[in-house]
Amino acid sequence: MSIPAEYLDALSQGKPITPVSSVKFCPQCWRPGQTPDPIWTDLRSHFCFACGTRLINQCAQCQQPILSLQFRFCPYCGKAYQSKAVSST
């Protein structure tokens, strides 16, 4: 049925239902484990202010929305959010 468990839990507990929004980030500048830069989350932002790369908010392989950057891989298909390894230096 594709109904999120969070929605059913909130409904059964009588809690207000908040819409889920996806996370936008730069696949070049974002480092796993870091929170997205606040300017990326602005509704008007479509490109990274630092490098000019288009911001992404869905998996490039399966097109599912990215809801959290807690992990570096898509939970639906396993594809890495970054297309290549980025050095930490």
Short mmCIF file of N, CA, C and O in Angstrom, two decimals:
data_model
loop_
_atom_site.label_atom_id
_atom_site.label_comp_id
_atom_site.label_asym_id
_atom_site.label_seq_id
_atom_site.Cartn_x
_atom_site.Cartn_y
_atom_site.Cartn_z
N MET A 1 0.82 -1.20 0.00
CA MET A 1 0.00 0.00 0.00
C MET A 1 0.86 1.26 0.00
O MET A 1 0.35 2.33 -0.21
N SER A 2 2.14 1.14 0.30
CA SER A 2 3.07 2.27 0.29
C SER A 2 2.67 3.39 1.24
O SER A 2 2.84 4.56 0.94
N ILE A 3 2.13 3.03 2.40
CA ILE A 3 1.81 4.02 3.42
C ILE A 3 2.94 4.00 4.44
O ILE A 3 3.23 2.96 5.02
N PRO A 4 3.60 5.15 4.66
CA PRO A 4 4.73 5.17 5.60
C PRO A 4 4.29 4.78 7.01
O PRO A 4 3.21 5.16 7.48
N ALA A 5 5.14 4.01 7.69
CA ALA A 5 4.84 3.57 9.05
C ALA A 5 4.67 4.75 9.99
O ALA A 5 3.84 4.72 10.91
N GLU A 6 5.43 5.83 9.77
CA GLU A 6 5.32 7.02 10.62
C GLU A 6 3.92 7.63 10.54
O GLU A 6 3.38 8.10 11.52
N TYR A 7 3.33 7.60 9.34
CA TYR A 7 1.99 8.12 9.15
C TYR A 7 0.97 7.29 9.94
O TYR A 7 0.12 7.83 10.63
N LEU A 8 1.08 5.98 9.84
CA LEU A 8 0.16 5.10 10.56
C LEU A 8 0.32 5.23 12.07
O LEU A 8 -0.67 5.23 12.82
N ASP A 9 1.57 5.35 12.54
CA ASP A 9 1.81 5.53 13.97
C ASP A 9 1.19 6.83 14.47
O ASP A 9 0.53 6.86 15.52
N ALA A 10 1.39 7.92 13.74
CA ALA A 10 0.84 9.21 14.14
C ALA A 10 -0.68 9.16 14.13
O ALA A 10 -1.34 9.67 15.03
N LEU A 11 -1.25 8.54 13.12
CA LEU A 11 -2.70 8.43 13.00
C LEU A 11 -3.29 7.63 14.16
O LEU A 11 -4.27 8.05 14.78
N SER A 12 -2.66 6.51 14.50
CA SER A 12 -3.19 5.67 15.57
C SER A 12 -3.03 6.30 16.95
O SER A 12 -3.80 6.01 17.86
N GLN A 13 -2.03 7.19 17.11
CA GLN A 13 -1.80 7.85 18.40
C GLN A 13 -2.48 9.21 18.49
O GLN A 13 -2.36 9.90 19.49
N GLY A 14 -3.15 9.62 17.43
CA GLY A 14 -3.84 10.90 17.42
C GLY A 14 -2.91 12.11 17.35
O GLY A 14 -3.30 13.21 17.70
N LYS A 15 -1.70 11.90 16.88
CA LYS A 15 -0.73 12.99 16.75
C LYS A 15 -0.94 13.70 15.42
O LYS A 15 -1.40 13.09 14.45
N PRO A 16 -0.59 14.98 15.36
CA PRO A 16 -0.70 15.68 14.07
C PRO A 16 0.28 15.10 13.05
O PRO A 16 1.38 14.67 13.41
N ILE A 17 -0.13 15.08 11.83
CA ILE A 17 0.68 14.51 10.76
C ILE A 17 1.41 15.66 10.07
O ILE A 17 0.78 16.60 9.59
N THR A 18 2.73 15.56 10.07
CA THR A 18 3.53 16.59 9.41
C THR A 18 3.98 16.09 8.05
O THR A 18 4.36 14.92 7.92
N PRO A 19 3.92 16.94 7.05
CA PRO A 19 4.37 16.49 5.73
C PRO A 19 5.87 16.21 5.74
O PRO A 19 6.64 16.90 6.40
N VAL A 20 6.27 15.19 5.03
CA VAL A 20 7.68 14.80 4.94
C VAL A 20 8.29 15.54 3.75
O VAL A 20 7.75 15.50 2.65
N SER A 21 9.38 16.21 4.01
CA SER A 21 10.06 16.89 2.91
C SER A 21 11.41 16.24 2.70
O SER A 21 12.02 15.71 3.62
N SER A 22 11.87 16.29 1.49
CA SER A 22 13.15 15.68 1.20
C SER A 22 14.28 16.66 1.52
O SER A 22 14.06 17.85 1.69
N VAL A 23 15.48 16.14 1.59
CA VAL A 23 16.67 16.91 1.92
C VAL A 23 17.39 17.25 0.62
O VAL A 23 17.60 16.37 -0.21
N LYS A 24 17.76 18.52 0.43
CA LYS A 24 18.56 18.91 -0.74
C LYS A 24 20.00 19.08 -0.28
O LYS A 24 20.27 19.61 0.79
N PHE A 25 20.92 18.62 -1.12
CA PHE A 25 22.33 18.80 -0.80
C PHE A 25 23.15 18.74 -2.07
O PHE A 25 22.69 18.29 -3.12
N CYS A 26 24.39 19.19 -1.96
CA CYS A 26 25.33 19.16 -3.08
C CYS A 26 26.08 17.82 -3.04
O CYS A 26 26.75 17.53 -2.05
N PRO A 27 25.99 17.02 -4.09
CA PRO A 27 26.69 15.73 -4.08
C PRO A 27 28.22 15.88 -4.14
O PRO A 27 28.93 14.93 -3.86
N GLN A 28 28.72 17.06 -4.48
CA GLN A 28 30.16 17.28 -4.52
C GLN A 28 30.70 17.79 -3.18
O GLN A 28 31.76 17.37 -2.74
N CYS A 29 30.00 18.70 -2.55
CA CYS A 29 30.50 19.36 -1.33
C CYS A 29 30.08 18.68 -0.02
O CYS A 29 30.76 18.82 0.99
N TRP A 30 28.96 17.97 -0.03
CA TRP A 30 28.48 17.34 1.19
C TRP A 30 29.42 16.22 1.59
O TRP A 30 29.90 15.44 0.76
N ARG A 31 29.69 16.11 2.88
CA ARG A 31 30.50 15.03 3.44
C ARG A 31 29.60 14.17 4.32
O ARG A 31 28.86 14.70 5.15
N PRO A 32 29.63 12.85 4.15
CA PRO A 32 28.81 11.98 4.98
C PRO A 32 29.02 12.27 6.46
O PRO A 32 30.14 12.46 6.92
N GLY A 33 27.92 12.34 7.18
CA GLY A 33 27.95 12.62 8.61
C GLY A 33 27.75 14.09 8.93
O GLY A 33 27.49 14.43 10.07
N GLN A 34 27.85 14.97 7.93
CA GLN A 34 27.62 16.39 8.15
C GLN A 34 26.17 16.75 7.84
O GLN A 34 25.55 16.13 6.98
N THR A 35 25.67 17.77 8.51
CA THR A 35 24.34 18.25 8.17
C THR A 35 24.44 19.09 6.91
O THR A 35 25.48 19.67 6.62
N PRO A 36 23.37 19.15 6.13
CA PRO A 36 23.42 19.95 4.91
C PRO A 36 23.61 21.43 5.24
O PRO A 36 23.16 21.90 6.27
N ASP A 37 24.29 22.14 4.37
CA ASP A 37 24.47 23.58 4.56
C ASP A 37 23.09 24.23 4.54
O ASP A 37 22.26 23.90 3.70
N PRO A 38 22.81 25.14 5.45
CA PRO A 38 21.48 25.76 5.51
C PRO A 38 21.05 26.43 4.20
O PRO A 38 19.86 26.44 3.89
N ILE A 39 21.96 26.96 3.43
CA ILE A 39 21.57 27.62 2.18
C ILE A 39 21.05 26.61 1.16
O ILE A 39 20.24 26.95 0.30
N TRP A 40 21.48 25.35 1.25
CA TRP A 40 20.97 24.32 0.34
C TRP A 40 19.50 24.04 0.58
O TRP A 40 18.78 23.64 -0.33
N THR A 41 19.04 24.21 1.82
CA THR A 41 17.65 23.88 2.15
C THR A 41 16.66 24.97 1.77
O THR A 41 15.46 24.76 1.85
N ASP A 42 17.14 26.14 1.36
CA ASP A 42 16.25 27.22 0.93
C ASP A 42 15.48 26.76 -0.31
O ASP A 42 16.06 26.16 -1.21
N LEU A 43 14.19 27.03 -0.34
CA LEU A 43 13.37 26.60 -1.48
C LEU A 43 13.85 27.17 -2.80
O LEU A 43 13.67 26.57 -3.85
N ARG A 44 14.50 28.32 -2.77
CA ARG A 44 14.97 28.97 -4.00
C ARG A 44 16.31 28.41 -4.48
O ARG A 44 16.71 28.68 -5.60
N SER A 45 17.00 27.66 -3.64
CA SER A 45 18.32 27.13 -4.02
C SER A 45 18.17 25.92 -4.93
O SER A 45 17.45 24.97 -4.62
N HIS A 46 18.85 25.97 -6.06
CA HIS A 46 18.86 24.85 -7.00
C HIS A 46 20.28 24.38 -7.31
O HIS A 46 20.47 23.29 -7.83
N PHE A 47 21.27 25.25 -7.00
CA PHE A 47 22.66 24.92 -7.26
C PHE A 47 23.49 25.25 -6.03
O PHE A 47 23.13 26.12 -5.24
N CYS A 48 24.61 24.56 -5.87
CA CYS A 48 25.51 24.79 -4.75
C CYS A 48 26.15 26.17 -4.89
O CYS A 48 26.64 26.53 -5.96
N PHE A 49 26.17 26.94 -3.81
CA PHE A 49 26.77 28.27 -3.83
C PHE A 49 28.29 28.20 -3.92
O PHE A 49 28.93 29.15 -4.36
N ALA A 50 28.89 27.09 -3.52
CA ALA A 50 30.35 26.97 -3.50
C ALA A 50 30.93 26.46 -4.82
O ALA A 50 31.92 26.98 -5.31
N CYS A 51 30.29 25.43 -5.41
CA CYS A 51 30.89 24.82 -6.60
C CYS A 51 30.00 24.89 -7.84
O CYS A 51 30.45 24.56 -8.93
N GLY A 52 28.74 25.25 -7.69
CA GLY A 52 27.84 25.38 -8.84
C GLY A 52 27.15 24.10 -9.27
O GLY A 52 26.39 24.10 -10.22
N THR A 53 27.38 22.99 -8.56
CA THR A 53 26.75 21.71 -8.89
C THR A 53 25.26 21.76 -8.55
O THR A 53 24.87 22.35 -7.55
N ARG A 54 24.43 21.13 -9.38
CA ARG A 54 22.99 21.08 -9.11
C ARG A 54 22.75 20.31 -7.81
O ARG A 54 23.31 19.23 -7.61
N LEU A 55 21.91 20.86 -6.94
CA LEU A 55 21.55 20.18 -5.70
C LEU A 55 20.63 19.02 -6.02
O LEU A 55 19.84 19.09 -6.97
N ILE A 56 20.74 17.94 -5.25
CA ILE A 56 19.88 16.79 -5.47
C ILE A 56 19.00 16.56 -4.25
O ILE A 56 19.37 16.90 -3.12
N ASN A 57 17.81 16.00 -4.48
CA ASN A 57 16.90 15.66 -3.39
C ASN A 57 16.26 14.29 -3.59
O ASN A 57 15.34 13.93 -2.89
N GLN A 58 16.77 13.56 -4.58
CA GLN A 58 16.29 12.20 -4.80
C GLN A 58 17.43 11.33 -5.30
O GLN A 58 18.41 11.82 -5.82
N CYS A 59 17.29 10.05 -5.10
CA CYS A 59 18.31 9.10 -5.53
C CYS A 59 18.43 9.12 -7.05
O CYS A 59 17.41 9.09 -7.75
N ALA A 60 19.65 9.16 -7.55
CA ALA A 60 19.87 9.19 -8.98
C ALA A 60 19.46 7.88 -9.66
O ALA A 60 19.11 7.87 -10.83
N GLN A 61 19.46 6.78 -8.92
CA GLN A 61 19.15 5.48 -9.52
C GLN A 61 17.67 5.14 -9.47
O GLN A 61 17.07 4.79 -10.46
N CYS A 62 17.06 5.26 -8.27
CA CYS A 62 15.66 4.81 -8.13
C CYS A 62 14.66 5.96 -8.00
O CYS A 62 13.46 5.72 -7.91
N GLN A 63 15.15 7.20 -7.96
CA GLN A 63 14.32 8.41 -7.91
C GLN A 63 13.51 8.57 -6.61
O GLN A 63 12.61 9.38 -6.55
N GLN A 64 13.83 7.78 -5.59
CA GLN A 64 13.15 7.94 -4.30
C GLN A 64 13.66 9.20 -3.61
O GLN A 64 14.84 9.53 -3.72
N PRO A 65 12.80 9.93 -2.91
CA PRO A 65 13.26 11.14 -2.22
C PRO A 65 14.26 10.81 -1.11
O PRO A 65 14.15 9.77 -0.46
N ILE A 66 15.23 11.69 -0.94
CA ILE A 66 16.21 11.53 0.13
C ILE A 66 15.64 12.23 1.36
O ILE A 66 15.48 13.44 1.36
N LEU A 67 15.32 11.46 2.38
CA LEU A 67 14.67 12.00 3.56
C LEU A 67 15.63 12.26 4.70
O LEU A 67 15.30 12.97 5.64
N SER A 68 16.82 11.68 4.63
CA SER A 68 17.80 11.83 5.70
C SER A 68 19.20 11.63 5.13
O SER A 68 19.39 10.82 4.23
N LEU A 69 20.15 12.37 5.68
CA LEU A 69 21.54 12.18 5.29
C LEU A 69 22.32 11.47 6.40
O LEU A 69 23.53 11.61 6.51
N GLN A 70 21.61 10.71 7.22
CA GLN A 70 22.26 9.97 8.29
C GLN A 70 23.21 8.93 7.70
O GLN A 70 24.25 8.64 8.28
N PHE A 71 22.86 8.38 6.54
CA PHE A 71 23.68 7.38 5.89
C PHE A 71 24.09 7.88 4.52
O PHE A 71 23.49 8.78 3.97
N ARG A 72 25.11 7.28 3.95
CA ARG A 72 25.61 7.74 2.65
C ARG A 72 25.06 6.97 1.47
O ARG A 72 25.43 7.23 0.34
N PHE A 73 24.15 6.00 1.72
CA PHE A 73 23.57 5.19 0.65
C PHE A 73 22.05 5.28 0.69
O PHE A 73 21.45 5.45 1.73
N CYS A 74 21.43 5.12 -0.47
CA CYS A 74 19.97 5.11 -0.57
C CYS A 74 19.43 3.86 0.14
O CYS A 74 19.90 2.75 -0.14
N PRO A 75 18.44 4.01 1.04
CA PRO A 75 17.91 2.83 1.73
C PRO A 75 17.04 1.94 0.83
O PRO A 75 16.75 0.81 1.18
N TYR A 76 16.65 2.44 -0.33
CA TYR A 76 15.78 1.67 -1.23
C TYR A 76 16.57 0.80 -2.20
O TYR A 76 16.22 -0.34 -2.44
N CYS A 77 17.65 1.37 -2.78
CA CYS A 77 18.37 0.62 -3.82
C CYS A 77 19.85 0.40 -3.49
O CYS A 77 20.52 -0.38 -4.16
N GLY A 78 20.39 1.10 -2.48
CA GLY A 78 21.77 0.90 -2.08
C GLY A 78 22.79 1.75 -2.80
O GLY A 78 23.98 1.66 -2.52
N LYS A 79 22.36 2.60 -3.74
CA LYS A 79 23.31 3.45 -4.48
C LYS A 79 23.85 4.54 -3.56
O LYS A 79 23.15 5.12 -2.76
N ALA A 80 25.14 4.82 -3.70
CA ALA A 80 25.77 5.89 -2.93
C ALA A 80 25.23 7.24 -3.39
O ALA A 80 24.99 7.45 -4.57
N TYR A 81 25.02 8.15 -2.44
CA TYR A 81 24.52 9.48 -2.79
C TYR A 81 25.58 10.28 -3.55
O TYR A 81 25.25 11.12 -4.36
N GLN A 82 26.84 10.01 -3.29
CA GLN A 82 27.92 10.67 -4.03
C GLN A 82 28.39 9.72 -5.11
O GLN A 82 28.60 8.54 -4.86
N SER A 83 28.58 10.24 -6.31
CA SER A 83 28.92 9.39 -7.44
C SER A 83 30.35 8.88 -7.41
O SER A 83 30.68 7.88 -7.99
N LYS A 84 31.22 9.58 -6.70
CA LYS A 84 32.61 9.14 -6.58
C LYS A 84 33.10 9.45 -5.18
O LYS A 84 32.53 10.27 -4.48
N ALA A 85 34.16 8.80 -4.78
CA ALA A 85 34.73 9.05 -3.46
C ALA A 85 35.31 10.44 -3.42
O ALA A 85 36.00 10.86 -4.34
N VAL A 86 35.03 11.16 -2.35
CA VAL A 86 35.54 12.51 -2.18
C VAL A 86 36.55 12.46 -1.04
O VAL A 86 36.26 11.97 0.03
N SER A 87 37.74 12.99 -1.29
CA SER A 87 38.77 12.94 -0.25
C SER A 87 38.40 13.86 0.90
O SER A 87 37.71 14.85 0.72
N SER A 88 38.86 13.54 2.09
CA SER A 88 38.53 14.32 3.28
C SER A 88 39.51 15.43 3.53
O SER A 88 39.44 16.12 4.53
N THR A 89 40.48 15.63 2.68
CA THR A 89 41.45 16.71 2.86
C THR A 89 41.14 17.87 1.97
O THR A 89 40.46 17.84 1.04
#
